[in-house]
CSV table of C-alpha atoms in Angstrom, one decimal:
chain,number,residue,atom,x,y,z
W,1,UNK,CA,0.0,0.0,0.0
W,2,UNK,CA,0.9,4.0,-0.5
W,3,UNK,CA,0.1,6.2,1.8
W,4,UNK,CA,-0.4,10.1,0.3
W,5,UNK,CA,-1.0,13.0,2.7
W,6,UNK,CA,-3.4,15.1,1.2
W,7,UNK,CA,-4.1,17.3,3.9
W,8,UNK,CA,-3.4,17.1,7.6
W,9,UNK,CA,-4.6,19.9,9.5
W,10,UNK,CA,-7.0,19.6,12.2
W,11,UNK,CA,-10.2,21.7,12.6
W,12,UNK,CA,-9.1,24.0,10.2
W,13,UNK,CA,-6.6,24.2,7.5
W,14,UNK,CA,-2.8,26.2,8.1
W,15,UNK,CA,-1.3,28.0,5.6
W,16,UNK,CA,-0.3,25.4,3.0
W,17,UNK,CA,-1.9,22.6,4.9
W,18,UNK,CA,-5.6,21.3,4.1
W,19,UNK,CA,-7.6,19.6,6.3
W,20,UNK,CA,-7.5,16.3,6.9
W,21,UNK,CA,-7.6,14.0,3.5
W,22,UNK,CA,-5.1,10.8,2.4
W,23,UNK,CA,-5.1,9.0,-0.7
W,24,UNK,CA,-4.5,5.3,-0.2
W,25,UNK,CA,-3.3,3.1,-3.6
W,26,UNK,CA,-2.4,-0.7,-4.0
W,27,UNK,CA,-2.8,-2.6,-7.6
W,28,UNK,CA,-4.0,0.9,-9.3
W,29,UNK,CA,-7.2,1.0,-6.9
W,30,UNK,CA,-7.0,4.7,-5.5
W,31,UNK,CA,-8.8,5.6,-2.5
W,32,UNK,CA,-9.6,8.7,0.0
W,33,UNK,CA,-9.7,8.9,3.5
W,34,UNK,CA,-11.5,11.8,4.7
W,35,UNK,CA,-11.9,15.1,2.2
W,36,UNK,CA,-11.4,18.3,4.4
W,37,UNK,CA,-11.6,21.9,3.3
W,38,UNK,CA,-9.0,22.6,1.1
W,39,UNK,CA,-8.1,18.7,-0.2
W,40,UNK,CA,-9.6,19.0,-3.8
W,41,UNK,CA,-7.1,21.5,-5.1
W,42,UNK,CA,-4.2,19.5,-3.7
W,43,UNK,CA,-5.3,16.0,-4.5
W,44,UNK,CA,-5.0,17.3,-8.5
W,45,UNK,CA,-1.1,17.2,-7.3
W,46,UNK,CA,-1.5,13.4,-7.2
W,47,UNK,CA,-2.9,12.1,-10.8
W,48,UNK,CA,-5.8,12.5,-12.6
W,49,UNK,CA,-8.6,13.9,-10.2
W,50,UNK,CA,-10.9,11.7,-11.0
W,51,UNK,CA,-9.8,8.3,-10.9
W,52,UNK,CA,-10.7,7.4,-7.5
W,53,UNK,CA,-12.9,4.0,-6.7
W,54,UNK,CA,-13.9,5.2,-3.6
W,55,UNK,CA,-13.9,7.7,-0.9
W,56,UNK,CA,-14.6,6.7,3.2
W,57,UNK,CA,-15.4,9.3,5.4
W,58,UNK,CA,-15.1,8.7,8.9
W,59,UNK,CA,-17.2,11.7,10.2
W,60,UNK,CA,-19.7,14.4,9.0
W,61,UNK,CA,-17.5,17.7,10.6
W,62,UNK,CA,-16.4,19.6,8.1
W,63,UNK,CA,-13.2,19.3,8.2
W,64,UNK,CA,-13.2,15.8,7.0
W,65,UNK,CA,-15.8,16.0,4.3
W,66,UNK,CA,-17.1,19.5,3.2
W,67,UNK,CA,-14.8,19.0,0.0
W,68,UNK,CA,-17.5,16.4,-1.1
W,69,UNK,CA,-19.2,19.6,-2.8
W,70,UNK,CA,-16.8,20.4,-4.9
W,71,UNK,CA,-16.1,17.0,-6.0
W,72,UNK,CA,-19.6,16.9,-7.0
W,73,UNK,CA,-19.4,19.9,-9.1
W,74,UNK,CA,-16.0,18.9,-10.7
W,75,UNK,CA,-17.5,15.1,-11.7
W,76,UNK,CA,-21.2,16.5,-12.7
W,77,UNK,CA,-20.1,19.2,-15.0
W,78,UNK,CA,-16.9,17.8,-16.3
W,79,UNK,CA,-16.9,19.4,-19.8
W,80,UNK,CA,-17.0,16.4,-22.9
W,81,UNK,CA,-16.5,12.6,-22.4
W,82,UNK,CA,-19.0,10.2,-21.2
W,83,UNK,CA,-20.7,10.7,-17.5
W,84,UNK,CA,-18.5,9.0,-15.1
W,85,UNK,CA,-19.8,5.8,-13.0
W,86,UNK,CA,-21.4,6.4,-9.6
W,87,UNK,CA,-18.3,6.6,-6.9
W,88,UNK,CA,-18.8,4.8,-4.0
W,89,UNK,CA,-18.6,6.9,-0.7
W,90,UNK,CA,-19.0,5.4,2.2
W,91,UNK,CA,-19.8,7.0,5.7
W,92,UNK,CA,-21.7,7.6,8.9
W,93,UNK,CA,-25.8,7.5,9.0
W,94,UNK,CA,-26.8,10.6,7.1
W,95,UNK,CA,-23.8,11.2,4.9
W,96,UNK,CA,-26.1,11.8,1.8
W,97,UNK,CA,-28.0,14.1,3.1
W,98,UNK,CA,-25.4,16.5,4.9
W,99,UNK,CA,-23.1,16.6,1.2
W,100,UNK,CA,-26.4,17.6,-0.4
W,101,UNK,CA,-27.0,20.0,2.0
W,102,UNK,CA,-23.9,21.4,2.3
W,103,UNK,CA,-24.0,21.9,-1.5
W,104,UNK,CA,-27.6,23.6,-1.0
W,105,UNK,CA,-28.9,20.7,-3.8
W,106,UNK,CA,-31.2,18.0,-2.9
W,107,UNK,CA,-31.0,14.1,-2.3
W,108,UNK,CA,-31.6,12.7,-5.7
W,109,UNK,CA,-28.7,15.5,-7.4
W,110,UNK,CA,-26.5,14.0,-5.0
W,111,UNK,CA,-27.0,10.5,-6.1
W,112,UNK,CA,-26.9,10.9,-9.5
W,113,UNK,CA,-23.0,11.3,-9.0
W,114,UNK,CA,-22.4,9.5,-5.6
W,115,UNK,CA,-23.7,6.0,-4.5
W,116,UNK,CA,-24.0,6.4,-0.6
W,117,UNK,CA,-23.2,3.5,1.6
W,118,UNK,CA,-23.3,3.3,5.1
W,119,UNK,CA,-20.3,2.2,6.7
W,120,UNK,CA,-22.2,0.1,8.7
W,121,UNK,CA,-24.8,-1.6,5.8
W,122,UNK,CA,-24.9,-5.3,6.3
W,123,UNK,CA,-23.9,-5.3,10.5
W,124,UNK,CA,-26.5,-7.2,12.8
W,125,UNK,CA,-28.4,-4.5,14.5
W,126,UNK,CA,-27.1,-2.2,17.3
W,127,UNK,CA,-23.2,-3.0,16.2
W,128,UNK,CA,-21.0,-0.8,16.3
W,129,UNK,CA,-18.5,-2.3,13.5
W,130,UNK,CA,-18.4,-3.7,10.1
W,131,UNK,CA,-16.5,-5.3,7.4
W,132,UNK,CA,-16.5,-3.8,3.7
W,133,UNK,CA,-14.5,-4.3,0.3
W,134,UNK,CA,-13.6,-2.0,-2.2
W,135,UNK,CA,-11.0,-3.6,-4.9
W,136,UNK,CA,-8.0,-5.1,-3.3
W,137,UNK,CA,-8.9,-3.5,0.4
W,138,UNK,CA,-10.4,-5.0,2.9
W,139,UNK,CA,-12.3,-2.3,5.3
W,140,UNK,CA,-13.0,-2.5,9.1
W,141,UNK,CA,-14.2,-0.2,10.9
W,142,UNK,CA,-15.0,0.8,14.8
W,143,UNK,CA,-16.6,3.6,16.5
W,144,UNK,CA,-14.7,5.7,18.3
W,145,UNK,CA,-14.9,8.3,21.2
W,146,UNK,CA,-16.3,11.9,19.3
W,147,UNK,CA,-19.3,14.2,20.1
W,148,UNK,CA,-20.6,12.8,16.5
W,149,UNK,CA,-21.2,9.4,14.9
W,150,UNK,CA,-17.2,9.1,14.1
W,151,UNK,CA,-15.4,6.0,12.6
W,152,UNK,CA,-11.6,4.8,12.7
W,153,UNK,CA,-11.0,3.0,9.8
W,154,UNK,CA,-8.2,-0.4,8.9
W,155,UNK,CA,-7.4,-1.3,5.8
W,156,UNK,CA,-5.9,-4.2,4.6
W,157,UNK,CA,-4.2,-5.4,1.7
W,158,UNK,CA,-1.7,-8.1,0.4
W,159,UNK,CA,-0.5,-8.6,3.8
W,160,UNK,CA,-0.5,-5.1,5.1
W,161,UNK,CA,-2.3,-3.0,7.5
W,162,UNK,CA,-3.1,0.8,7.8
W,163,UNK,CA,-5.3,2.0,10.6
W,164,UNK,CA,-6.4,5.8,10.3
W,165,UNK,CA,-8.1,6.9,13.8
W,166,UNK,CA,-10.2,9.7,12.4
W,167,UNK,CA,-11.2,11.9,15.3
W,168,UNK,CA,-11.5,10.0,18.8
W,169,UNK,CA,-10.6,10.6,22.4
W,170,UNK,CA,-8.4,7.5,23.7
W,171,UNK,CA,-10.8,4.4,23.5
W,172,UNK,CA,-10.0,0.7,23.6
W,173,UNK,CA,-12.2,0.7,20.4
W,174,UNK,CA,-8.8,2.2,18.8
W,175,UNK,CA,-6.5,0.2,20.2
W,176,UNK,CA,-8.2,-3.3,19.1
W,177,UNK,CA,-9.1,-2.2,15.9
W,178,UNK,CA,-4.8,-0.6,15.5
W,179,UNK,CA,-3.3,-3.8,17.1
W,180,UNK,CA,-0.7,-5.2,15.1
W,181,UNK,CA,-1.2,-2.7,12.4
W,182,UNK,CA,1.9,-2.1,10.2
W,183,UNK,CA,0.7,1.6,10.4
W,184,UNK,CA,-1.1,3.6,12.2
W,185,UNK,CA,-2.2,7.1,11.1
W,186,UNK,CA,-3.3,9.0,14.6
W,187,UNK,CA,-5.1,12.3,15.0
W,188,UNK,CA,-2.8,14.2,17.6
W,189,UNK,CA,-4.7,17.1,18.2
W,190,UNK,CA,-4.2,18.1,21.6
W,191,UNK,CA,-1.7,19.5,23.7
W,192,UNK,CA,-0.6,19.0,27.0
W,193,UNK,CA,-1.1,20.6,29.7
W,194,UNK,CA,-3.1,23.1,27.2
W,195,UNK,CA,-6.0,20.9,26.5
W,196,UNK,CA,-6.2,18.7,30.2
W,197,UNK,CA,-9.5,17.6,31.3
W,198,UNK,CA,-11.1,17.7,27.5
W,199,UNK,CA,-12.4,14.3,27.3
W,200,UNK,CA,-14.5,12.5,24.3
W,201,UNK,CA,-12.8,14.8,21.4
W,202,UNK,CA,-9.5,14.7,20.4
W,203,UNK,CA,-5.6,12.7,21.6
W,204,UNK,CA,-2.6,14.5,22.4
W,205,UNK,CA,0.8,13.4,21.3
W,206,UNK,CA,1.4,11.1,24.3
W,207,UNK,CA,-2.2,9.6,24.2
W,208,UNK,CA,-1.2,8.4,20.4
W,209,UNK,CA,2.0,7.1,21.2
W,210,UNK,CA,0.0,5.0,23.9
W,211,UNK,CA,-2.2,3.7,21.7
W,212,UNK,CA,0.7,2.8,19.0
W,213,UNK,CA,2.4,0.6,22.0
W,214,UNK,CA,-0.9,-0.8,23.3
W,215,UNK,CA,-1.5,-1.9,19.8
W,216,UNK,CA,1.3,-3.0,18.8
W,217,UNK,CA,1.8,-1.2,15.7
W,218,UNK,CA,4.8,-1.0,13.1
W,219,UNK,CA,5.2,2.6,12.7
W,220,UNK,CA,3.2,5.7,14.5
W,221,UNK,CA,2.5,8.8,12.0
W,222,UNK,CA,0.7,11.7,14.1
W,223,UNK,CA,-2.3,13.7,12.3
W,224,UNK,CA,-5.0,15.9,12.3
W,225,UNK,CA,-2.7,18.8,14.3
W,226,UNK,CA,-4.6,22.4,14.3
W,227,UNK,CA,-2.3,25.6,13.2
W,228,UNK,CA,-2.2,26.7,17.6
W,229,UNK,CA,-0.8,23.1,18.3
W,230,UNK,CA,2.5,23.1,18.7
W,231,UNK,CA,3.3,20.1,16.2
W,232,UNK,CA,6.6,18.8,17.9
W,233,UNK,CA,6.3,19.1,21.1
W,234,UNK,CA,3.2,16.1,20.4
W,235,UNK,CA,5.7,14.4,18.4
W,236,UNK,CA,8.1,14.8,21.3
W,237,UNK,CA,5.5,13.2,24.0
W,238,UNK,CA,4.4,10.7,21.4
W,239,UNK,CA,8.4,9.1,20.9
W,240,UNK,CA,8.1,9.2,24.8
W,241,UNK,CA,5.3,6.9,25.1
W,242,UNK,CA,6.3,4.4,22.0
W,243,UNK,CA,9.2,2.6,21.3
W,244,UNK,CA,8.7,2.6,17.3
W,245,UNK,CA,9.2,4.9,14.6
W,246,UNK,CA,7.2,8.4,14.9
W,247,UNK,CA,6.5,11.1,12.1
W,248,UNK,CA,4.4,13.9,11.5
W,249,UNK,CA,1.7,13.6,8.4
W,250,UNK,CA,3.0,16.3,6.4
W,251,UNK,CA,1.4,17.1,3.1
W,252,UNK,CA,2.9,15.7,0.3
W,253,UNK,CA,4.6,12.9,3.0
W,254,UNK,CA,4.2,9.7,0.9
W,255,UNK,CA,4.2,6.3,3.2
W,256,UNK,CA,5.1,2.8,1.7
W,257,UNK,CA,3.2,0.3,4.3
């Protein structure tokens, strides 16, 4: 698998920096992870814009999926050719209808570019997990510990493991669903002793390492870090807490897993 940082700003974007976004390939299958404010324009860095096979989007704040509207607009009005296929995007309960109204366009508009899946279609009732494919990838995903219906998301492929945390407080939720994962991509948004006693949003630097040695994991790569967080002192607490090899998503930063 590659690993392509799109965007890794948290909450907002920083100058330079979109919001949080990674492009995940393996066998010519091209996936997103997340599309923040600000991704669109930079994901044209990487290949054609529109040869994705899917997007996953592991919570409705904007900051992780407002860039869905313009992604509509660029695959609904792309001048000449054929219409393209339907792209999967899979997320939360009520993913359809927040892109359509975020775009100010209704339902049916959205669908006629989009196919909507839950990320939970085809789990037993009341579960808070499921299993999906999408080309070579297998999906898994957990809940996780956010003020909104928020996801962390593994992929597998050909022997290899990425695990992307999305937005979550600590939780054991992470940590089984990261364990023994060659990689895992972890929000770091907090700061210590800034951000003590804020519970049920966001890890700091440490709390990622933590979950990185509770899990297991191959390689720790710290996300999802707002412009007023001080990006390596988190990196600092985070090589304090795990043994393995830390880095900070950095857009452009390219990860062979």
């Amino acid at each position: 698998m590659k690993l392509t940082v799109i965007g890794s700003s948290g909450s907002f974007g920083g100058p330079g920096n979109p919001c949080s976004s990674y492009l995940v390939e393996h066998e010519g299958h091209r996936i997103l992870l997340d599309f923040g404010n600000g991704a669109l324009g930079e994901l044209q860095r990487y290949g054609d814009v529109y040869d994705l096979q899917a997007v996953i989007l592991s919570h409705l704040h904007a900051d992780h999926c407002v860039d869905m509207c313009g992604y509509y607009v660029a695959r609904k009005y792309r001048p000449g050719g054929v219409p393209l296929p339907l792209l999967p995007v899979w997320g939360p309960s009520g993913t359809r209808e927040r892109i359509a109204k975020a775009y100010d366009t209704d339902d049916a508009e959205c669908e006629s570019v989009f196919d909507f899946r839950n990320v939970l279609e085809g789990a037993p009732e009341g579960a808070t997990g499921n299993s999906f494919e999408t080309g070579p990838f297998t999906v898994r995903v957990t809940r996780v510990d956010h003020p909104v219906e928020a996801y962390a998301i593994r992929l597998e492929a050909a022997g290899r493991t990425l695990v992307y945390s999305g937005d979550t407080g600590p939780c054991e939720a992470l940590d089984h669903l990261a364990k023994g994962a060659d990689l895992l991509l972890a929000e770091a948004s907090f700061q210590e002793p800034r951000d003590d006693g804020l519970v049920g949003l966001h890890l700091n630097g440490r709390e990622a390492g933590e979950s990185a040695t509770v899990g297991g994991v191959g390689r720790l790569v710290l996300t999802h870090i707002p412009p007023w967080t001080d990006a390596e002192l988190n990196l600092t607490a985070a090589r304090a807490a795990y043994d393995g090899q830390v880095n900070l998503a950095t857009p452009g930063a390219v990860f062979q897993i």
